[in-house]
Short mmCIF file of C-alpha atoms in Angstrom, two decimals:
data_model
loop_
_atom_site.label_atom_id
_atom_site.label_comp_id
_atom_site.label_asym_id
_atom_site.label_seq_id
_atom_site.Cartn_x
_atom_site.Cartn_y
_atom_site.Cartn_z
CA MET A 31 81.22 -168.99 39.42
CA SER A 32 78.83 -167.32 36.97
CA ARG A 33 77.02 -169.43 34.38
CA GLY A 34 78.90 -167.66 31.56
CA ALA A 35 82.28 -168.37 33.15
CA TRP A 36 81.28 -171.99 33.73
CA VAL A 37 80.34 -172.42 30.06
CA LEU A 38 83.65 -171.01 28.87
CA ARG A 39 85.62 -173.18 31.26
CA ALA A 40 83.63 -176.29 30.34
CA LEU A 41 84.20 -175.70 26.66
CA ALA A 42 87.91 -175.20 27.12
CA LEU A 43 88.13 -178.45 29.09
CA VAL A 44 86.13 -180.36 26.46
CA LEU A 45 88.29 -179.13 23.59
CA LEU A 46 91.60 -179.52 25.38
CA ALA A 47 90.67 -183.07 26.39
CA ALA A 48 90.37 -184.15 22.76
CA PRO A 49 93.55 -185.77 21.44
CA LEU A 50 93.51 -183.60 18.33
CA LEU A 51 93.25 -180.24 19.99
CA ALA A 52 96.17 -180.21 22.35
CA ALA A 53 97.13 -176.57 21.69
CA PRO A 54 95.88 -173.86 24.08
CA LEU A 55 92.53 -172.33 23.24
CA CYS A 56 91.73 -168.68 23.96
CA LEU A 57 88.05 -168.18 24.88
CA SER A 58 87.82 -164.59 26.01
CA ALA A 59 84.30 -163.28 26.35
CA ALA A 60 83.05 -161.29 23.38
CA PRO A 61 81.76 -157.74 23.97
CA ALA A 62 78.04 -157.19 23.77
CA ALA A 63 76.93 -156.41 20.21
CA VAL A 64 73.91 -156.46 17.96
CA ALA A 65 73.20 -160.06 16.95
CA PRO A 66 74.41 -160.63 13.38
CA SER A 67 71.95 -161.57 10.68
CA LEU A 68 71.86 -165.05 9.21
CA GLU A 69 73.74 -163.87 6.10
CA GLN A 70 76.38 -162.19 8.25
CA ARG A 71 76.89 -165.34 10.30
CA LEU A 72 77.21 -167.44 7.15
CA ARG A 73 79.74 -165.01 5.68
CA GLY A 74 81.69 -165.06 8.94
CA HIS A 75 81.88 -168.87 8.93
CA VAL A 76 82.99 -169.11 5.31
CA GLU A 77 85.53 -166.30 5.54
CA THR A 78 87.00 -167.87 8.68
CA LEU A 79 87.13 -171.46 7.43
CA ALA A 80 88.50 -170.42 4.02
CA SER A 81 91.07 -168.01 5.47
CA PRO A 82 94.84 -168.55 5.10
CA ALA A 83 95.07 -169.36 8.81
CA PHE A 84 93.16 -172.60 8.15
CA GLY A 85 95.59 -173.64 5.40
CA GLY A 86 93.03 -175.27 3.13
CA ARG A 87 91.71 -177.62 5.87
CA ARG A 88 93.70 -180.70 4.87
CA PRO A 89 93.16 -183.67 7.23
CA GLY A 90 96.01 -184.33 9.62
CA THR A 91 97.38 -180.78 9.51
CA ASP A 92 97.13 -177.70 11.70
CA GLY A 93 94.31 -176.67 9.38
CA GLU A 94 92.26 -179.56 10.77
CA THR A 95 92.98 -178.44 14.32
CA GLN A 96 91.85 -174.90 13.55
CA THR A 97 88.74 -176.11 11.71
CA LEU A 98 87.48 -178.53 14.33
CA ARG A 99 88.25 -176.14 17.15
CA TYR A 100 86.20 -173.44 15.44
CA LEU A 101 83.23 -175.68 14.63
CA ALA A 102 83.20 -177.39 18.04
CA ARG A 103 83.11 -174.04 19.78
CA GLN A 104 80.22 -172.87 17.60
CA TRP A 105 78.23 -176.02 18.22
CA PHE A 106 78.92 -176.13 21.95
CA GLU A 107 78.01 -172.51 22.53
CA MET A 108 74.66 -172.85 20.77
CA GLY A 109 73.74 -175.79 23.02
CA LEU A 110 74.57 -178.97 21.10
CA GLU A 111 76.02 -181.89 23.00
CA SER A 112 78.61 -184.41 21.85
CA GLY A 113 77.19 -187.08 19.57
CA THR A 114 80.11 -189.50 19.44
CA ASN A 115 78.95 -191.68 22.35
CA LEU A 116 82.68 -192.14 23.03
CA PRO A 117 83.54 -191.05 26.60
CA GLY A 118 87.22 -190.82 25.72
CA ASN A 119 86.58 -188.82 22.55
CA PRO A 120 83.74 -186.35 23.10
CA TRP A 121 82.83 -184.49 19.90
CA PHE A 122 85.75 -185.90 17.89
CA ALA A 123 85.48 -189.39 16.39
CA PRO A 124 88.98 -190.57 15.34
CA VAL A 125 89.44 -191.69 11.74
CA GLU A 126 92.74 -193.25 10.68
CA LEU A 127 93.62 -193.08 7.01
CA VAL A 128 96.27 -194.90 4.99
CA ALA A 129 97.71 -193.03 2.02
CA ARG A 130 99.63 -194.89 -0.68
CA GLU A 131 101.72 -192.94 -3.16
CA PRO A 132 103.28 -194.62 -6.23
CA VAL A 133 107.08 -194.66 -6.14
CA LEU A 134 108.07 -197.26 -8.74
CA SER A 135 106.61 -198.19 -12.13
CA ARG A 136 108.29 -200.76 -14.34
CA ALA A 137 107.21 -202.89 -17.30
CA THR A 138 108.87 -205.21 -19.83
CA PHE A 139 107.18 -206.93 -22.76
CA THR A 140 108.16 -209.74 -25.08
CA ARG A 141 106.65 -210.90 -28.33
CA GLY A 142 107.92 -214.30 -29.34
CA ARG A 143 111.65 -214.13 -28.61
CA ARG A 144 111.84 -210.39 -29.16
CA HIS A 145 111.97 -207.93 -26.25
CA LEU A 146 109.93 -204.78 -26.78
CA LEU A 147 111.62 -201.74 -25.32
CA ALA A 148 109.37 -199.73 -22.99
CA ASP A 149 110.10 -196.79 -20.69
CA GLU A 150 108.15 -194.10 -18.83
CA ARG A 151 107.16 -192.53 -22.14
CA ASP A 152 105.41 -195.75 -23.17
CA VAL A 153 103.88 -197.23 -20.02
CA PHE A 154 102.81 -196.35 -16.48
CA VAL A 155 102.17 -199.06 -13.85
CA VAL A 156 100.36 -198.56 -10.53
CA THR A 157 99.22 -200.82 -7.71
CA SER A 158 96.56 -200.45 -5.02
CA GLY A 159 98.88 -202.28 -2.61
CA VAL A 160 102.38 -201.64 -1.32
CA ARG A 161 104.09 -203.85 -3.90
CA ASN A 162 102.88 -206.01 -6.73
CA LEU A 163 104.67 -208.02 -9.41
CA VAL A 164 103.31 -209.94 -12.37
CA GLU A 165 105.97 -211.92 -14.27
CA SER A 166 105.86 -213.11 -17.88
CA ALA A 167 102.06 -213.38 -18.03
CA PRO A 168 100.40 -213.96 -21.44
CA VAL A 169 98.48 -210.94 -22.76
CA LEU A 170 94.83 -211.47 -23.69
CA PHE A 171 93.16 -208.84 -25.90
CA VAL A 172 89.66 -208.13 -24.54
CA GLY A 173 88.63 -205.31 -26.86
CA HIS A 174 86.37 -202.78 -25.15
CA GLY A 175 85.95 -204.92 -22.06
CA THR A 176 84.57 -208.33 -23.01
CA VAL A 177 85.03 -210.54 -19.97
CA PRO A 178 85.74 -214.17 -20.88
CA SER A 179 85.46 -217.12 -18.52
CA ARG A 180 87.58 -217.24 -15.39
CA THR A 181 89.52 -220.11 -16.93
CA GLU A 182 90.51 -217.95 -19.91
CA LEU A 183 91.48 -214.98 -17.69
CA ALA A 184 93.33 -216.84 -14.95
CA GLY A 185 97.07 -216.21 -15.04
CA ARG A 186 96.75 -213.66 -17.87
CA VAL A 187 96.97 -209.91 -18.34
CA ALA A 188 93.99 -208.28 -20.07
CA LEU A 189 94.66 -205.70 -22.80
CA LEU A 190 91.75 -203.22 -22.85
CA LEU A 191 90.94 -200.43 -25.30
CA ASP A 192 90.20 -197.14 -23.58
CA SER A 193 88.21 -195.30 -26.22
CA LYS A 194 84.75 -196.83 -25.63
CA SER A 195 85.01 -198.02 -22.04
CA ARG A 196 82.71 -196.42 -19.49
CA PRO A 197 84.53 -194.30 -16.87
CA THR A 198 84.20 -194.92 -13.17
CA ARG A 199 86.48 -194.47 -10.17
CA ALA A 200 89.99 -195.85 -10.25
CA LEU A 201 91.20 -199.05 -8.59
CA ARG A 202 88.09 -199.68 -6.49
CA GLY A 203 87.26 -196.15 -5.60
CA ARG A 204 90.41 -194.43 -4.39
CA ASP A 205 91.06 -191.76 -6.95
CA GLY A 206 93.95 -189.80 -5.52
CA GLY A 207 91.91 -187.00 -4.12
CA ASP A 208 89.98 -185.07 -6.72
CA GLY A 209 87.08 -187.30 -7.62
CA ALA A 210 87.99 -187.52 -11.31
CA ALA A 211 87.54 -190.80 -13.10
CA ASP A 212 90.68 -192.67 -14.10
CA GLY A 213 89.52 -196.27 -14.09
CA HIS A 214 86.82 -198.13 -15.95
CA GLU A 215 84.05 -200.45 -14.94
CA ALA A 216 85.62 -202.91 -17.33
CA VAL A 217 88.86 -202.87 -15.33
CA GLY A 218 87.04 -203.94 -12.19
CA ARG A 219 85.10 -206.64 -14.01
CA LEU A 220 88.28 -208.05 -15.54
CA LEU A 221 90.14 -208.09 -12.24
CA ASP A 222 87.17 -209.66 -10.50
CA GLY A 223 86.99 -212.17 -13.34
CA GLY A 224 90.49 -213.45 -12.60
CA ALA A 225 92.89 -211.30 -14.62
CA MET A 226 96.31 -210.89 -13.02
CA ALA A 227 96.44 -207.29 -14.24
CA VAL A 228 94.83 -204.98 -16.78
CA ILE A 229 96.69 -202.91 -19.37
CA THR A 230 94.60 -200.03 -20.70
CA VAL A 231 95.44 -198.73 -24.18
CA LEU A 232 95.08 -194.94 -24.10
CA ASP A 233 93.54 -194.72 -27.56
CA GLY A 234 90.89 -192.19 -26.55
CA ALA A 235 90.98 -188.70 -25.05
CA ARG A 236 93.39 -189.44 -22.21
CA SER A 237 97.17 -189.24 -22.56
CA LEU A 238 99.80 -191.15 -20.59
CA ASP A 239 100.98 -187.88 -19.00
CA ASP A 240 97.42 -187.10 -17.86
CA VAL A 241 96.97 -190.50 -16.25
CA ALA A 242 100.42 -190.58 -14.66
CA MET A 243 100.01 -187.08 -13.20
CA ARG A 244 96.68 -187.99 -11.62
CA ARG A 245 97.66 -191.42 -10.38
CA ARG A 246 100.92 -190.23 -8.82
CA LYS A 247 98.81 -188.49 -6.20
CA ALA A 248 98.42 -190.50 -3.03
CA GLY A 249 95.41 -192.78 -3.00
CA THR A 250 93.79 -193.02 0.41
CA ALA A 251 91.73 -195.59 2.30
CA LEU A 252 90.55 -196.20 5.84
CA ALA A 253 93.09 -197.98 7.99
CA GLY A 254 91.98 -201.57 8.39
CA GLU A 255 89.98 -201.53 5.18
CA ARG A 256 90.78 -204.53 3.03
CA LEU A 257 92.46 -203.42 -0.19
CA ASP A 258 92.95 -205.88 -3.00
CA ASN A 259 96.57 -205.81 -4.13
CA GLU A 260 95.67 -205.04 -7.73
CA ILE A 261 97.97 -203.89 -10.50
CA GLU A 262 97.05 -201.82 -13.51
CA ALA A 263 99.08 -200.42 -16.40
CA PHE A 264 98.48 -197.80 -19.07
CA VAL A 265 100.21 -197.79 -22.46
CA THR A 266 100.38 -195.38 -25.36
CA PRO A 267 98.83 -196.30 -28.73
CA ASP A 268 102.35 -196.75 -30.15
CA MET A 269 103.27 -199.24 -27.42
CA ALA A 270 100.00 -201.10 -27.92
CA ASP A 271 100.62 -201.26 -31.66
CA ARG A 272 103.98 -202.94 -31.02
CA LEU A 273 102.42 -205.33 -28.50
CA LEU A 274 99.87 -206.34 -31.12
CA GLY A 275 102.59 -207.10 -33.66
CA GLY A 276 102.97 -203.76 -35.43
CA THR A 277 106.21 -202.81 -37.18
CA PRO A 278 107.86 -199.43 -37.87
CA ALA A 279 107.12 -199.89 -41.56
CA ALA A 280 103.40 -200.27 -40.86
CA ALA A 281 103.06 -198.18 -37.71
CA GLY A 282 99.54 -198.04 -36.28
CA GLN A 283 98.05 -200.69 -38.52
CA ALA A 284 98.04 -203.49 -35.93
CA LEU A 285 96.21 -201.31 -33.41
CA ALA A 286 93.73 -200.10 -36.04
CA ALA A 287 92.98 -203.70 -36.98
CA ALA A 288 92.46 -204.61 -33.32
CA GLN A 289 90.10 -201.67 -32.83
CA ALA A 290 88.06 -202.74 -35.84
CA GLU A 291 88.03 -206.31 -34.55
CA ALA A 292 86.76 -205.17 -31.13
CA ASP A 293 83.89 -203.29 -32.79
CA GLN A 294 82.46 -206.48 -34.27
CA PRO A 295 79.35 -207.86 -32.52
CA ASP A 296 80.85 -211.36 -32.42
CA PHE A 297 84.19 -210.25 -30.94
CA THR A 298 85.93 -212.90 -28.85
CA PRO A 299 88.96 -212.24 -26.60
CA ARG A 300 92.20 -213.74 -27.93
CA LEU A 301 95.84 -214.16 -26.97
CA ILE A 302 98.12 -211.81 -28.92
CA GLY A 303 101.39 -213.76 -28.66
CA ALA A 304 102.98 -211.39 -26.15
CA THR A 305 103.84 -211.55 -22.45
CA ALA A 306 104.02 -208.80 -19.85
CA THR A 307 106.07 -208.31 -16.70
CA LEU A 308 104.62 -205.50 -14.57
CA GLU A 309 105.96 -204.17 -11.27
CA ALA A 310 104.75 -201.32 -9.07
CA THR A 311 105.42 -200.21 -5.50
CA SER A 312 103.88 -197.55 -3.26
CA LYS A 313 104.95 -195.61 -0.19
CA GLU A 314 102.49 -195.88 2.70
CA THR A 315 101.79 -193.18 5.27
CA ARG A 316 99.13 -192.93 7.98
CA VAL A 317 97.03 -189.89 8.80
CA ARG A 318 95.06 -189.47 12.01
CA THR A 319 92.04 -187.26 11.47
CA HIS A 320 88.55 -186.80 12.93
CA ASN A 321 84.86 -186.53 12.25
CA LEU A 322 83.04 -183.98 14.40
CA VAL A 323 79.72 -185.25 15.77
CA GLY A 324 77.17 -183.16 17.66
CA ARG A 325 73.66 -183.96 18.76
CA ILE A 326 70.44 -182.10 19.44
CA PRO A 327 68.65 -184.50 21.78
CA GLY A 328 65.04 -185.20 20.95
CA ARG A 329 62.23 -185.70 23.42
CA ASP A 330 61.77 -189.33 22.41
CA PRO A 331 65.08 -191.14 21.74
CA GLU A 332 63.13 -194.22 20.62
CA ALA A 333 61.51 -192.31 17.73
CA GLY A 334 64.64 -192.43 15.57
CA ALA A 335 66.98 -189.72 14.39
CA VAL A 336 67.65 -187.25 11.60
CA LEU A 337 71.23 -186.76 10.37
CA LEU A 338 72.62 -183.48 9.07
CA VAL A 339 75.96 -183.82 7.20
CA ALA A 340 78.65 -181.70 5.53
CA HIS A 341 82.33 -182.39 4.97
CA TRP A 342 84.80 -179.97 6.56
CA ASP A 343 87.96 -181.05 4.70
CA HIS A 344 89.68 -179.72 1.60
CA PHE A 345 93.09 -180.10 -0.10
CA GLY A 346 95.47 -177.72 1.68
CA VAL A 347 98.28 -176.75 -0.70
CA CYS A 348 96.98 -177.68 -4.12
CA ALA A 349 99.15 -175.98 -6.76
CA ASP A 350 102.75 -176.37 -7.91
CA ASN A 351 103.51 -172.82 -6.77
CA GLY A 352 102.46 -173.64 -3.20
CA ALA A 353 99.08 -171.91 -3.41
CA ILE A 354 96.35 -173.04 -1.01
CA CYS A 355 92.92 -174.22 -2.09
CA PRO A 356 90.69 -172.38 0.41
CA GLY A 357 87.56 -174.40 -0.41
CA ALA A 358 85.01 -171.67 0.29
CA VAL A 359 82.19 -173.14 -1.78
CA ASP A 360 83.55 -176.68 -1.38
CA ASN A 361 82.79 -176.99 1.45
CA ALA A 362 83.11 -174.18 3.96
CA SER A 363 79.65 -173.29 2.66
CA GLY A 364 78.26 -176.68 3.64
CA VAL A 365 79.53 -176.72 7.23
CA ALA A 366 78.36 -173.11 7.59
CA VAL A 367 74.87 -174.15 6.49
CA ILE A 368 74.56 -177.13 8.84
CA THR A 369 75.90 -174.99 11.71
CA GLU A 370 73.21 -172.40 11.12
CA VAL A 371 70.51 -175.05 10.61
CA ALA A 372 71.42 -176.42 14.04
CA ARG A 373 71.19 -172.89 15.45
CA GLN A 374 67.74 -172.41 13.88
CA VAL A 375 66.50 -175.70 15.31
CA MET A 376 67.83 -174.89 18.78
CA ALA A 377 66.32 -171.39 18.78
CA GLY A 378 62.99 -172.14 17.14
CA GLY A 379 63.78 -170.02 14.06
CA PRO A 380 61.68 -167.58 12.06
CA LEU A 381 59.36 -170.27 10.75
CA ARG A 382 58.48 -171.55 14.24
CA PRO A 383 57.25 -168.66 16.41
CA GLN A 384 56.55 -170.96 19.34
CA GLY A 385 60.23 -170.68 20.31
CA ARG A 386 62.40 -173.36 21.84
CA ASP A 387 60.30 -176.39 21.00
CA MET A 388 62.79 -179.25 20.84
CA PRO A 389 62.29 -181.91 18.17
CA GLU A 390 60.79 -185.28 18.95
CA ARG A 391 63.62 -187.20 17.27
CA ASP A 392 67.32 -186.82 17.94
CA ILE A 393 69.16 -184.70 15.37
CA TYR A 394 72.79 -185.63 14.76
CA VAL A 395 75.07 -183.02 13.18
CA LEU A 396 78.09 -184.53 11.43
CA ALA A 397 81.10 -182.76 9.89
CA THR A 398 83.06 -185.41 8.02
CA THR A 399 86.73 -185.68 7.19
CA GLY A 400 88.30 -187.22 4.11
CA GLU A 401 85.48 -186.51 1.67
CA GLU A 402 87.95 -185.23 -0.89
CA MET A 403 89.97 -188.43 -0.47
CA GLY A 404 87.08 -190.71 -1.39
CA LEU A 405 84.17 -190.05 1.03
CA LEU A 406 86.23 -191.67 3.78
CA GLY A 407 84.86 -189.80 6.80
CA ALA A 408 81.33 -190.75 5.83
CA LEU A 409 82.49 -194.33 5.38
CA ALA A 410 84.09 -194.33 8.86
CA PHE A 411 80.85 -192.97 10.34
CA ALA A 412 78.77 -195.60 8.55
CA GLU A 413 81.04 -198.46 9.62
CA ASN A 414 81.30 -197.33 13.24
CA PRO A 415 78.23 -195.18 13.89
CA PRO A 416 77.35 -193.62 17.25
CA LEU A 417 73.79 -194.91 16.84
CA PRO A 418 72.31 -197.86 14.93
CA LEU A 419 72.05 -196.77 11.31
CA GLY A 420 68.55 -198.22 11.14
CA ARG A 421 67.40 -195.49 13.55
CA ILE A 422 68.19 -192.75 10.99
CA VAL A 423 64.94 -191.95 9.20
CA ALA A 424 66.52 -189.31 6.94
CA ALA A 425 69.92 -187.79 6.27
CA PHE A 426 70.51 -184.43 4.58
CA ASN A 427 73.93 -183.65 3.15
CA VAL A 428 75.05 -180.12 2.26
CA ASP A 429 77.96 -179.78 -0.18
CA SER A 430 79.01 -176.82 -2.33
CA THR A 431 76.13 -174.45 -1.86
CA GLY A 432 75.82 -170.67 -2.17
CA LEU A 433 76.19 -170.62 -5.95
CA VAL A 434 72.81 -169.05 -6.75
CA PRO A 435 70.77 -166.08 -5.51
CA PRO A 436 67.78 -166.65 -3.22
CA GLY A 437 64.30 -167.50 -4.39
CA GLY A 438 65.21 -169.98 -7.10
CA PRO A 439 64.02 -173.55 -7.62
CA VAL A 440 65.26 -176.53 -5.61
CA ALA A 441 66.79 -179.84 -6.71
CA ILE A 442 67.19 -183.19 -4.98
CA VAL A 443 70.50 -184.99 -5.47
CA GLY A 444 69.46 -188.60 -5.08
CA ARG A 445 65.93 -188.08 -6.35
CA GLY A 446 64.09 -191.35 -6.91
CA MET A 447 66.67 -193.29 -4.90
CA THR A 448 65.18 -193.02 -1.38
CA PRO A 449 61.69 -192.95 0.17
CA LEU A 450 62.15 -189.28 1.14
CA ASP A 451 61.02 -187.54 -2.05
CA GLU A 452 57.30 -187.36 -1.36
CA GLU A 453 57.69 -185.74 2.04
CA VAL A 454 60.39 -183.37 0.74
CA GLY A 455 57.93 -182.33 -1.95
CA ARG A 456 55.28 -181.59 0.67
CA VAL A 457 57.68 -179.46 2.71
CA LEU A 458 58.78 -177.47 -0.33
CA ALA A 459 55.16 -176.94 -1.38
CA ARG A 460 54.34 -175.69 2.10
CA MET A 461 57.22 -173.23 1.77
CA LYS A 462 56.00 -172.28 -1.74
CA ARG A 463 59.28 -173.42 -3.27
CA LYS A 464 59.47 -174.99 -6.73
CA LEU A 465 61.06 -178.43 -7.06
CA VAL A 466 62.68 -178.81 -10.47
CA ASP A 467 61.52 -181.66 -12.69
CA GLY A 468 63.75 -184.54 -13.68
CA GLN A 469 66.87 -186.07 -12.20
CA ALA A 470 69.66 -184.00 -13.74
CA ALA A 471 71.13 -183.31 -10.29
CA ASN A 472 71.69 -187.05 -9.83
CA ALA A 473 74.81 -186.67 -11.98
CA TYR A 474 76.48 -185.67 -8.70
CA VAL A 475 75.02 -188.39 -6.50
CA ARG A 476 78.18 -190.52 -6.32
CA ARG A 477 80.42 -187.55 -5.63
CA GLN A 478 79.21 -186.64 -2.15
CA ASP A 479 78.80 -188.17 1.29
CA SER A 480 75.15 -189.15 0.84
CA TRP A 481 76.29 -191.86 -1.55
CA VAL A 482 78.18 -193.75 1.19
CA LEU A 483 75.20 -193.50 3.53
CA MET A 484 72.88 -194.78 0.81
CA GLN A 485 75.17 -197.79 0.33
CA HIS A 486 74.61 -198.53 4.03
CA ASP A 487 70.81 -198.34 3.63
CA VAL A 488 70.49 -194.88 5.16
CA PRO A 489 67.99 -192.73 3.20
CA ALA A 490 70.27 -189.80 2.36
CA ILE A 491 69.88 -186.94 -0.13
CA MET A 492 71.00 -183.39 -0.86
CA VAL A 493 68.29 -180.74 -1.23
CA SER A 494 69.86 -177.64 -2.74
CA THR A 495 69.10 -174.54 -4.76
CA SER A 496 72.62 -174.60 -6.23
CA TYR A 497 72.07 -177.98 -7.90
CA ALA A 498 68.88 -176.71 -9.53
CA ASP A 499 70.88 -174.26 -11.68
CA GLU A 500 72.90 -176.43 -14.05
CA ALA A 501 74.51 -173.45 -15.80
CA ARG A 502 75.90 -171.80 -12.64
CA LEU A 503 76.91 -175.14 -11.14
CA GLY A 504 78.65 -176.11 -14.39
CA ARG A 505 80.60 -172.84 -14.48
CA PHE A 506 81.82 -173.39 -10.94
CA MET A 507 82.81 -176.99 -11.63
CA ALA A 508 84.70 -175.96 -14.78
CA GLY A 509 86.32 -172.97 -13.10
CA ALA A 510 87.06 -172.37 -9.42
CA TYR A 511 86.24 -175.93 -8.25
CA HIS A 512 89.26 -177.53 -6.54
CA THR A 513 91.51 -174.57 -7.33
CA PRO A 514 92.91 -171.60 -5.38
CA ALA A 515 90.10 -169.53 -6.95
CA ASP A 516 87.42 -171.11 -4.69
CA THR A 517 87.42 -168.10 -2.38
CA PRO A 518 84.72 -166.50 -0.18
CA ASN A 519 83.86 -163.96 -2.87
CA GLN A 520 82.53 -166.86 -4.96
CA VAL A 521 79.69 -167.36 -2.48
CA ASN A 522 76.20 -165.88 -2.66
CA TYR A 523 75.39 -165.56 1.04
CA ALA A 524 71.74 -164.67 0.49
CA GLY A 525 71.44 -167.89 -1.51
CA MET A 526 73.12 -169.78 1.31
CA ALA A 527 70.61 -168.32 3.77
CA ASP A 528 67.88 -169.64 1.51
CA ASP A 529 69.33 -173.14 1.81
CA VAL A 530 69.53 -172.78 5.59
CA LEU A 531 65.81 -172.03 5.82
CA ILE A 532 64.89 -174.89 3.47
CA THR A 533 67.11 -177.41 5.23
CA THR A 534 65.93 -176.27 8.65
CA GLU A 535 62.31 -176.86 7.72
CA LEU A 536 63.19 -180.27 6.27
CA VAL A 537 65.05 -181.29 9.41
CA ARG A 538 62.20 -180.15 11.66
CA ASP A 539 59.65 -181.93 9.50
CA PHE A 540 61.49 -185.25 9.41
CA ALA A 541 62.26 -184.98 13.13
CA ASP A 542 58.51 -185.00 13.81
CA PRO A 543 57.00 -188.54 13.72
CA ARG A 544 53.55 -187.01 13.22
CA ARG A 545 54.69 -185.63 9.86
CA TYR A 546 57.06 -188.41 8.79
CA ALA A 547 56.79 -191.80 10.43
CA GLY A 548 59.61 -193.36 8.45
CA ALA A 549 59.71 -195.53 5.35
CA GLY A 550 57.02 -198.19 5.37
CA SER A 551 55.71 -197.25 8.81
CA PRO A 552 52.16 -196.09 9.60
CA LEU A 553 51.74 -192.65 11.13
CA PRO A 554 51.27 -192.79 14.92
CA ALA A 555 47.68 -192.68 16.08
CA SER A 556 48.40 -190.42 19.07
CA PRO A 557 50.47 -187.24 19.38
CA PRO A 558 54.02 -187.56 20.70
CA THR A 559 54.85 -187.14 24.36
CA ASN A 560 55.36 -183.65 25.82
CA SER A 561 58.26 -184.71 27.99
CA ARG A 562 61.39 -182.60 27.60
CA ARG A 563 65.04 -183.35 27.85
CA THR A 564 67.66 -180.78 28.74
CA PRO A 565 70.23 -180.32 25.93
#
């Protein structure tokens, strides 16, 4: 059997052995042709991954099968090996998700002996668990989020004003899939402080319809992850006014007085003479999905590893009319970039004329699932890694690139938060690339997979030309982002190629212990070994 035929057969066996990819895979040999340029390869990846055949790449669907089959074939054919370290699951690391979708919301309130009528136009109740019920609990007004003692909060429902609270992610980080903020830091502090539930008064920019529409989307978590069975409610200003003792003859005055009271520097939480009964239930479904993990073996496995990351997933059908979100920029661009970075490293690349000089450190290439559901694939990797996380000297995430033309400045998402900045600066200077001043790009640090890795003490950043151009990035985020308009024609492929070359040089640099020894470690006194290891 020829070597080419053996490779094709081996790949087919590898892919068909994976539980996910049970469908037949056609691997006919391609005719001889002129090798495509880097920009052409990037365009081919994005147009394929964002095509209708991939259905928006939603985890647990045929779009996942198509996506992982395509990426695994690319990685295998360029010479990567499986990085899962799971003999039963080469290449594909299983990730099981639990999705909970609200199905029932109910609330009743009393003030003294009087029942206050409330329906779906007045209140929306949601739980992070399957079912939660709070019965006849006294309501404690906490203003803009003043947290009293646990004794004062225990057995009570906190009534919180929305207008000046600081936004964060809803109900401990599961936001229903689009990364938008629905909760408040104050909510978490109050629940942690002993409140049975929190009622948020929507007296700011948000409406009850806005919140209900967002929170009716399924919230997702890793299977086995401990979820507190928390309950949260949202009420209109009119409902809050009645809870606070307002009357039709003086509508709005009770709430206005409470708002003024909360603004006082000596504000103290107080009972308002009302009780709340809140009930919410959710429907639970399970989704089996996968991370894809490849590895470029280094010459010295004891020298540590560099991690290259991009999320492959998107939303699938994402509009009421059944339209698909193709996710070309977010994040077909990212997996295209890491695929071509791996190819550059394997082949030597234009910046390394010496040819196939394998790195000293291992390089892991990770395509994560569930990023759009709350960075869940990265969390699964961090909690069950194929190598000790302490061995990773640097991780580079690529997310939503190709928004700018080539030659522009570079930004670090996560700047000042890891020990990597100084060496990144040296690499960029060597490439004669300008690093933008300041930390404006850090506005996105919690919205991408590096954040999860950082929380597990892995030094992880994004280095990107797209995040250096706030105007272009802002237009994308306000326009095509997470909509059916995120199509391949949104992508600047020359700009993507720029990011490939930058990321390739960063990966090579950090994979060389002579250039980067690791945080807090002295540089080695002698050059690394010349021993080689067959990929």
